[in-house]
Tab-separated table of C-alpha atoms in Angstrom:
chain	number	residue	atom	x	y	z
A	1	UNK	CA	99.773	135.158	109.169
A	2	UNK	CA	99.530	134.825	105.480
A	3	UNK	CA	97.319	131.846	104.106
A	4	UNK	CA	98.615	130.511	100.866
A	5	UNK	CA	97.182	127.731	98.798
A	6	UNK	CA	98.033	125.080	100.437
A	7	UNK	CA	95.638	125.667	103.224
A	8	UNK	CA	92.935	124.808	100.696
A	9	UNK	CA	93.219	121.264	101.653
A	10	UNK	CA	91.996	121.809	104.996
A	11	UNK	CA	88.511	122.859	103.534
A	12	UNK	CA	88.344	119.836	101.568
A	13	UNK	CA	89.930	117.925	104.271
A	14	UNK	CA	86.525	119.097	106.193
A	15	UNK	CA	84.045	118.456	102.992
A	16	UNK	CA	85.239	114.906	103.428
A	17	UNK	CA	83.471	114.335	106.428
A	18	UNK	CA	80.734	115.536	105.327
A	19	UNK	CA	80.733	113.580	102.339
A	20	UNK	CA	81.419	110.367	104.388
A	21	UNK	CA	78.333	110.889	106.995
A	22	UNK	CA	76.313	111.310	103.886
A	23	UNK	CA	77.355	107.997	102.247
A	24	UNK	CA	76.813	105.942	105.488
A	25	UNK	CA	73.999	107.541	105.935
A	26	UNK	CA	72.703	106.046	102.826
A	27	UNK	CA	74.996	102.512	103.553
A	28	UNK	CA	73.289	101.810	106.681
A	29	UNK	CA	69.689	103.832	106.502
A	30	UNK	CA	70.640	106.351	109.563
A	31	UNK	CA	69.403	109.911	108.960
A	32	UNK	CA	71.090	111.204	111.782
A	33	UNK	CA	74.182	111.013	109.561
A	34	UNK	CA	72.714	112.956	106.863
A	35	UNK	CA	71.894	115.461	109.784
A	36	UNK	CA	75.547	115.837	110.846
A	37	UNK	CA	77.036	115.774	107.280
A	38	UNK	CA	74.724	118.384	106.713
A	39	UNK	CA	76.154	120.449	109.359
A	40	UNK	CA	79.603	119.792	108.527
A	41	UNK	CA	79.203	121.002	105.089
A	42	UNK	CA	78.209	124.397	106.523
A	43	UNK	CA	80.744	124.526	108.971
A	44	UNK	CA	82.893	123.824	105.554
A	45	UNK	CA	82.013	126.820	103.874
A	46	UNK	CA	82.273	129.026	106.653
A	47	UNK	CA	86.091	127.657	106.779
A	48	UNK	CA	86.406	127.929	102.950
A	49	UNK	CA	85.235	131.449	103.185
A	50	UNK	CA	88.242	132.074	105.925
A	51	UNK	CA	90.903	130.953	103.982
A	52	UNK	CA	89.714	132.148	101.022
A	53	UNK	CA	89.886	135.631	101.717
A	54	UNK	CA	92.771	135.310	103.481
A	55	UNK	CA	94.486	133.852	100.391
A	56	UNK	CA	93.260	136.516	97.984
A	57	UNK	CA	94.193	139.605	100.558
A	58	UNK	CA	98.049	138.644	100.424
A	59	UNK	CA	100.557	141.466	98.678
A	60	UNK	CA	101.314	141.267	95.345
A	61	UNK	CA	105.671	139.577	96.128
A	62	UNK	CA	103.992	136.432	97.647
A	63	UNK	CA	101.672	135.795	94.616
A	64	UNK	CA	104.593	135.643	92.615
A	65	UNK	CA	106.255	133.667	94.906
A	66	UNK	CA	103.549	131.154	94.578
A	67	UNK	CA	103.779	131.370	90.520
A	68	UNK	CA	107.060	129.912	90.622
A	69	UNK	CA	106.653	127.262	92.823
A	70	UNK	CA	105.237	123.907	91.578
A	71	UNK	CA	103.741	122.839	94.622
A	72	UNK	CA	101.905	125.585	95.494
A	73	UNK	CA	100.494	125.960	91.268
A	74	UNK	CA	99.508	122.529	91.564
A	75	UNK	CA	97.761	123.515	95.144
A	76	UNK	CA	95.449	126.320	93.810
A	77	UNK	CA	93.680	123.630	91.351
A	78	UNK	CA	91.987	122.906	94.778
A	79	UNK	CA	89.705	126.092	94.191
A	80	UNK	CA	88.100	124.442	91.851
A	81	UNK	CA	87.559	120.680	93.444
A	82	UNK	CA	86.139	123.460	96.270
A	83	UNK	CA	83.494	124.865	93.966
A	84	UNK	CA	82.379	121.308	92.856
A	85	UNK	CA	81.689	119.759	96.111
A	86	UNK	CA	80.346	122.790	97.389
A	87	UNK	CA	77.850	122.559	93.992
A	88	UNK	CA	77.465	118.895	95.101
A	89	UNK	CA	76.431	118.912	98.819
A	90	UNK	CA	74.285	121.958	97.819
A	91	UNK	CA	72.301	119.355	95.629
A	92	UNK	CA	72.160	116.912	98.338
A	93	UNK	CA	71.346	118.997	101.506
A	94	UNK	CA	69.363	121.618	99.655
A	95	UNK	CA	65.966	121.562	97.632
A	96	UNK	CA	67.215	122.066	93.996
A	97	UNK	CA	64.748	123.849	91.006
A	98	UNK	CA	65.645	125.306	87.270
A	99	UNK	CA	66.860	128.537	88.623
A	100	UNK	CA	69.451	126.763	90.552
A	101	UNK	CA	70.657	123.858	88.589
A	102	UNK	CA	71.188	126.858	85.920
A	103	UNK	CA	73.353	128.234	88.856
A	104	UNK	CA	75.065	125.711	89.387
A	105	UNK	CA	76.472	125.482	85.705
A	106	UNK	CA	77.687	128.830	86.365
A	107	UNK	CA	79.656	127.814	89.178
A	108	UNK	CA	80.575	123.902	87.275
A	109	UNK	CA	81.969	126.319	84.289
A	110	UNK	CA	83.369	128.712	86.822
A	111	UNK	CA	85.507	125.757	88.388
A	112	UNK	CA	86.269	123.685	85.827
A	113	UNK	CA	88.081	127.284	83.751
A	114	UNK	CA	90.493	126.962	87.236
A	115	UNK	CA	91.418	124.005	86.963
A	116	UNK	CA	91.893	123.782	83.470
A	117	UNK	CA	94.208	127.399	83.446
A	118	UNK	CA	95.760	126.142	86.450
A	119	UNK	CA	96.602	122.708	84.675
A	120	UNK	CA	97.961	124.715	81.459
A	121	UNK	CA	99.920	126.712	84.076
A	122	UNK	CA	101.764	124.026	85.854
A	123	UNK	CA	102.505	122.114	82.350
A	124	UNK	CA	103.795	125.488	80.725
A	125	UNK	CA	106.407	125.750	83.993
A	126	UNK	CA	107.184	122.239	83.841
A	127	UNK	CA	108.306	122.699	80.663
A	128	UNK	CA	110.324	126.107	80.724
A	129	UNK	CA	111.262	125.977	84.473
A	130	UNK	CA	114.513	125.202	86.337
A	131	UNK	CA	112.995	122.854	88.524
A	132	UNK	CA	114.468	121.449	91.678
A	133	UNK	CA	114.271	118.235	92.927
A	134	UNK	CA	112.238	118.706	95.843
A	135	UNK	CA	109.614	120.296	93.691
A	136	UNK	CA	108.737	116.979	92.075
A	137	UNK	CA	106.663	114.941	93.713
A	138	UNK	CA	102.616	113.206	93.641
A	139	UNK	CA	101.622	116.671	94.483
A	140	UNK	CA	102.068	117.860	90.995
A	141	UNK	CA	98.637	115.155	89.845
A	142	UNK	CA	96.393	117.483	92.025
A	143	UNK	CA	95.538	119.688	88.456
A	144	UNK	CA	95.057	116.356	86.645
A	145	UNK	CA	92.889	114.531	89.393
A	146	UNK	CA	91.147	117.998	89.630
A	147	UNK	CA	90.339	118.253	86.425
A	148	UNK	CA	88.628	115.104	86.252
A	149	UNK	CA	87.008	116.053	89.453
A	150	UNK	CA	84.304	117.900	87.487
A	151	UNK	CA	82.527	114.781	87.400
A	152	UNK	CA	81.596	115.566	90.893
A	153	UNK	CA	79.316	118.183	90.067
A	154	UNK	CA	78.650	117.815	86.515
A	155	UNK	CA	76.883	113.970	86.647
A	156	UNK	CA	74.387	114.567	89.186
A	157	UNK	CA	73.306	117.936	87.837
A	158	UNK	CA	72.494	116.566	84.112
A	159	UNK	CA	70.141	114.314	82.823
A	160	UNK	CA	69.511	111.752	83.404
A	161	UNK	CA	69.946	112.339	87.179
A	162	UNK	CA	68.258	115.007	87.115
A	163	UNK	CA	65.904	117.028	84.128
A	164	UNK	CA	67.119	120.910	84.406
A	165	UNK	CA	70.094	121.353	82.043
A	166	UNK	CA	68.929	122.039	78.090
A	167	UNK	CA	70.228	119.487	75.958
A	168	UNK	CA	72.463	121.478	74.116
A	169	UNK	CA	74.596	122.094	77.725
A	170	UNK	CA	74.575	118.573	78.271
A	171	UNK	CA	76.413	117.697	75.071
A	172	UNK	CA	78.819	121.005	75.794
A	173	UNK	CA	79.762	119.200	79.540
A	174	UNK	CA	79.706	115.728	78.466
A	175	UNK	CA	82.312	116.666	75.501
A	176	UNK	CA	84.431	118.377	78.828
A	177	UNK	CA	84.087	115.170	80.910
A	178	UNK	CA	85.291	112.911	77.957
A	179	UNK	CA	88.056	115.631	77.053
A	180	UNK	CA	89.334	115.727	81.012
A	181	UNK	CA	89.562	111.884	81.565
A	182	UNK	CA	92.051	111.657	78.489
A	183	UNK	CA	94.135	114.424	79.821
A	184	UNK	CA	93.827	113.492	83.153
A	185	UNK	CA	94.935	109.697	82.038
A	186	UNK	CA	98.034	110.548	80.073
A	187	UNK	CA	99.120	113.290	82.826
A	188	UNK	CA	98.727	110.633	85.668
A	189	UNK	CA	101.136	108.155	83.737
A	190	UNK	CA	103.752	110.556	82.654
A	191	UNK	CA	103.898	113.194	85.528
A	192	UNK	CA	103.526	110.278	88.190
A	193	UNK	CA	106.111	108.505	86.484
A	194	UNK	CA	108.211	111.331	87.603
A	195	UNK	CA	107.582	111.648	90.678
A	196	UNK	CA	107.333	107.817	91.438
A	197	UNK	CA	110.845	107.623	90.579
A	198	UNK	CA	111.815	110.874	92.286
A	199	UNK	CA	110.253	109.913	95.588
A	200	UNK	CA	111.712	106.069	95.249
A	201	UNK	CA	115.236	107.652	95.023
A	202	UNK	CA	115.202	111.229	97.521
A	203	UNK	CA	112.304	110.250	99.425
A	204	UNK	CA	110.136	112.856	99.364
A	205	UNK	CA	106.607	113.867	101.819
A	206	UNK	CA	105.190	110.200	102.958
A	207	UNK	CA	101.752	111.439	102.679
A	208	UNK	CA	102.028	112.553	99.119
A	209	UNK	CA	102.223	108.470	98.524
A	210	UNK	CA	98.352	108.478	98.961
A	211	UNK	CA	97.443	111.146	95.698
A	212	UNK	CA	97.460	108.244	93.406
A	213	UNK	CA	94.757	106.687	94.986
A	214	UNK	CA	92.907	109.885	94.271
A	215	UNK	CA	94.058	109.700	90.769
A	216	UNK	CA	92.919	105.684	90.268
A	217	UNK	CA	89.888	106.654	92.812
A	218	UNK	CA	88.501	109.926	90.243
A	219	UNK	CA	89.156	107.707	87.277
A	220	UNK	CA	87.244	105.044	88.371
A	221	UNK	CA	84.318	107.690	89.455
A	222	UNK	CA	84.334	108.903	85.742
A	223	UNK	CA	84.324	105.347	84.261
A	224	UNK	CA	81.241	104.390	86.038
A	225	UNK	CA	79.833	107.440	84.533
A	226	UNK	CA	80.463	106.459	81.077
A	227	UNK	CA	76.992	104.769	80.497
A	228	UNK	CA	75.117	107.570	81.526
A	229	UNK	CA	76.437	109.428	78.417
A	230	UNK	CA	74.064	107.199	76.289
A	231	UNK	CA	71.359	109.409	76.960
A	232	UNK	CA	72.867	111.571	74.282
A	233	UNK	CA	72.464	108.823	71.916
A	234	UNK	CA	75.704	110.453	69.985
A	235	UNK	CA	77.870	107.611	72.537
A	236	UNK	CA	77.598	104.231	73.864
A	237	UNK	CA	79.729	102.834	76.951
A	238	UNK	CA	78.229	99.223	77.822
A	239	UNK	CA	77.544	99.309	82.130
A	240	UNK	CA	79.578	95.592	81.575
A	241	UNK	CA	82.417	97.923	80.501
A	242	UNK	CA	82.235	100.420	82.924
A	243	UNK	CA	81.980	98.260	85.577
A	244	UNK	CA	84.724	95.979	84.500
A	245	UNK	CA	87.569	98.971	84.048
A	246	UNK	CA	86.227	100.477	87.231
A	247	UNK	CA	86.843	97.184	89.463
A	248	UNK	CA	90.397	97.250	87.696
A	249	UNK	CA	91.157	100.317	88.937
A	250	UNK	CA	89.930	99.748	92.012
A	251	UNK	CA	91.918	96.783	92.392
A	252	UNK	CA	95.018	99.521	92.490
A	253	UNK	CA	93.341	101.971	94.646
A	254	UNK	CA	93.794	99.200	96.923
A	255	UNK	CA	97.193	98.081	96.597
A	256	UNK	CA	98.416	102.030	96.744
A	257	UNK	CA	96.112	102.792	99.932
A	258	UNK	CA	97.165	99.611	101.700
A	259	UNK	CA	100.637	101.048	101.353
A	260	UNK	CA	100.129	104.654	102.118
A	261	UNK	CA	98.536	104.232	105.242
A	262	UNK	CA	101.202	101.426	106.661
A	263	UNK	CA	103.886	104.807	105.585
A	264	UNK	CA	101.438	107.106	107.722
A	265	UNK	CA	101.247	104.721	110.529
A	266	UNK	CA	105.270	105.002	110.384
A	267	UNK	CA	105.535	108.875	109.804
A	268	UNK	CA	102.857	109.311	112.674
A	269	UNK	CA	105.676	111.129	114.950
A	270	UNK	CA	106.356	113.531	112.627
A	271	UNK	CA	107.512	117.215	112.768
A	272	UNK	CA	103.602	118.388	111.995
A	273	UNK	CA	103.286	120.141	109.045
A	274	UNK	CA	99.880	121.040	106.205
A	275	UNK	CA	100.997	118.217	104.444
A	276	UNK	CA	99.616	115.493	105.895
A	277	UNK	CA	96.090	116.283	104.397
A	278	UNK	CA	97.384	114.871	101.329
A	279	UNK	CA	96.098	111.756	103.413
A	280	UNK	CA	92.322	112.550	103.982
A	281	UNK	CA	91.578	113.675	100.602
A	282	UNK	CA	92.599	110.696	97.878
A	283	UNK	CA	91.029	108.207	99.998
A	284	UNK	CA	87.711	110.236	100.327
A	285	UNK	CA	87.813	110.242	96.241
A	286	UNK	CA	88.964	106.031	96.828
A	287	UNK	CA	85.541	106.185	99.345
A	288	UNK	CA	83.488	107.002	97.018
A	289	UNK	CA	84.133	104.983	93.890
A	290	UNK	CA	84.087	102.308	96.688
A	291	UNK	CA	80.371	103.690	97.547
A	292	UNK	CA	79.618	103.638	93.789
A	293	UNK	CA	80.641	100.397	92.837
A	294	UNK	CA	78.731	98.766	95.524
A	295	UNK	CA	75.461	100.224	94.745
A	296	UNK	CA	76.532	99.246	90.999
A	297	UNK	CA	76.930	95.637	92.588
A	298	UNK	CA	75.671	94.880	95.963
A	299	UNK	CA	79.216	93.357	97.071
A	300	UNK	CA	79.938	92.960	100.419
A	301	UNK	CA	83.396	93.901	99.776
A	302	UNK	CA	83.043	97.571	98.310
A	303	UNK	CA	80.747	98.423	101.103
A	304	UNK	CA	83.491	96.915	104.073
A	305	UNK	CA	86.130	98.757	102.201
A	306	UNK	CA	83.741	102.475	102.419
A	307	UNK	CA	83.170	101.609	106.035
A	308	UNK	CA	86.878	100.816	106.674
A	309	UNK	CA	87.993	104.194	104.618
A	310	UNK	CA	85.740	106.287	106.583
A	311	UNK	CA	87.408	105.215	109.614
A	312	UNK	CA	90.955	105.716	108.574
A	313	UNK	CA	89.593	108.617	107.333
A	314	UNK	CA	87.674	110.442	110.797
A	315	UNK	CA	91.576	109.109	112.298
A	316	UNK	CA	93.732	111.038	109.074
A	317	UNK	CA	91.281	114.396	109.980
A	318	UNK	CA	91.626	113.968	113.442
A	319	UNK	CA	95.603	113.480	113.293
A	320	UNK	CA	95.913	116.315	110.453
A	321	UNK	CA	93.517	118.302	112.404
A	322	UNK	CA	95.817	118.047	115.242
A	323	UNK	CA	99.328	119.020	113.260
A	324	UNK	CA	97.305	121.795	111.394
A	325	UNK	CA	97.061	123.711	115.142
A	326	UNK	CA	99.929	123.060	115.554
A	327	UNK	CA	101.338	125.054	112.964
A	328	UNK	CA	98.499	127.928	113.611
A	329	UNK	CA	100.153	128.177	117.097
A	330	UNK	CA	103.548	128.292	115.680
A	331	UNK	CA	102.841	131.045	113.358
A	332	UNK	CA	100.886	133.216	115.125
């Protein structure tokens, strides 16, 4: 069996749980659940390493197969969400020093140049491309959500979280955060334009309804960001600001995952197919801008939404989990 890239959402998929036992860990003061997160993060790599070399052993026809289908360019920008939230847990679950913040550039530079050439990519064959109707869809905003994904990584490796990176890097990454949120803002509105009104009328994948979340969700993430920029002194992004555009956004991350998961809970009977990780992963993103805004604010309401995401959440893995299997047994 050949794995292309659309198995890289089932890594991610798994880095979610992880990344949810970590923030309730921290929610509710239970180190147990920074014991098991812990775990699954390894068990995530070891996955990530599977499909990874599966995907890069395949012959030469099926890559350009893959070249000239939308869905599957806008797929491999996953690579690169991979290699910042595998820079990310390593933070959190292992004992950072100079050596390996200065390692984990490498690897922030590394993902961010796939993302980026996989963005140009899909643009360039948007553009030039007979494209079919059934290759438009939310699934084309993975390269832009990805690319704004860096903040992942990139704002709890510099100062002032933490006091490794030279200050001549930190202007270089902060310049690529600021550039990627105005890409990533414009592509959202004009290539989910298109597919909003493409899935309204054809009715494409139900679980695709749930990337915008992820789109509002990593926006929101790089918003509350904004004030840490000040430490450059060369910008200035009031918290007030942040704070306020953030809570906007998340007032549509709402709206959008209110509606995504009543079309999941329809679409539950299914034919099983890969796609219905597109479920798990924008409302991880939606999780944690929920996490972040209520350690911005203390509101009762961002941390009963986190809780209530995390649920849905351990129930979209479990349920994806189970029509992934599926599709292993029908393949093999």
């Amino acid at each position: 069996m050949k794995l292309g890239s659309e198995w890289f959402p089932v890594i991610i998929g798994t880095f979610v749980l992880s990344l949810i036992s970590w923030m309730n860990s921290i929610l509710f003061n239970l180190p147990i659940l920074f014991d098991v997160g812990k775990v699954i993060y390894f068990i995530a790599l070891v996955i990530f390493i599977i499909i990874f070399y599966g995907w890069i052993s395949r012959i030469t026809t099926n890559w350009r197969e893959d070249m000239e289908n939308l869905n599957r360019i806008s797929s491999t920008a996953f690579l690169g969400v991979i290699l910042f939230i595998s820079g990310f847990f390593f933070m959190t679950y292992v004992e950072i020093n100079y050596e390996i913040a200065y390692a984990l550039l490498v690897l922030y530079f590394l993902g961010y140049s796939i993302v980026f050439l996989v963005n140009v990519y899909l643009g360039y064959k948007l553009f030039t491309k007979d494209v079919r109707q059934n290759e438009i869809s939310y699934a084309l905003l993975v390269p832009a959500i990805a690319l704004s994904a860096n903040v992942i990584l990139s704002a709890p490796l510099l100062p002032p979280s933490l006091p490794f990176i030279s200050t001549y890097f930190v202007k270089i990454v902060y310049f690529i955060m600021l550039f990627s949120v105005g890409i990533t803002f414009f592509q959202v509105i004009f290539i989910g334009s298109i597919a909003f009104l493409s899935h309204v009328i054809y009715k494409g994948s139900s679980a695709t309804v749930m990337i915008p979340v992820g789109a509002a969700s990593i926006l929101a993430i790089n918003v509350l960001v904004f004030p840490s920029y000040n430490y450059l002194h060369l910008f200035y992004f009031p918290p007030e600001s942040a704070l306020t555009l953030a809570i906007m956004l998340w007032g549509f991350e709402m709206w959008n995952s209110l509606v995504a998961l009543i079309i999941a809970v329809k679409h539950i009977k299914d034919k099983p197919s890969l796609t219905s990780w597109a479920y798990v992963f924008p409302l991880a993103i939606s999780s944690f801008s929920d996490f972040m805004l209520y350690q911005e604010t203390s509101l009762l309401v961002f941390k009963a939404t986190e809780v209530a995401f995390s649920l849905a959440i351990i129930l979209l893995y479990a349920y994806s989990l189970r029509n992934t299997i599926f599709v292993l047994k029908n393949k093999v």
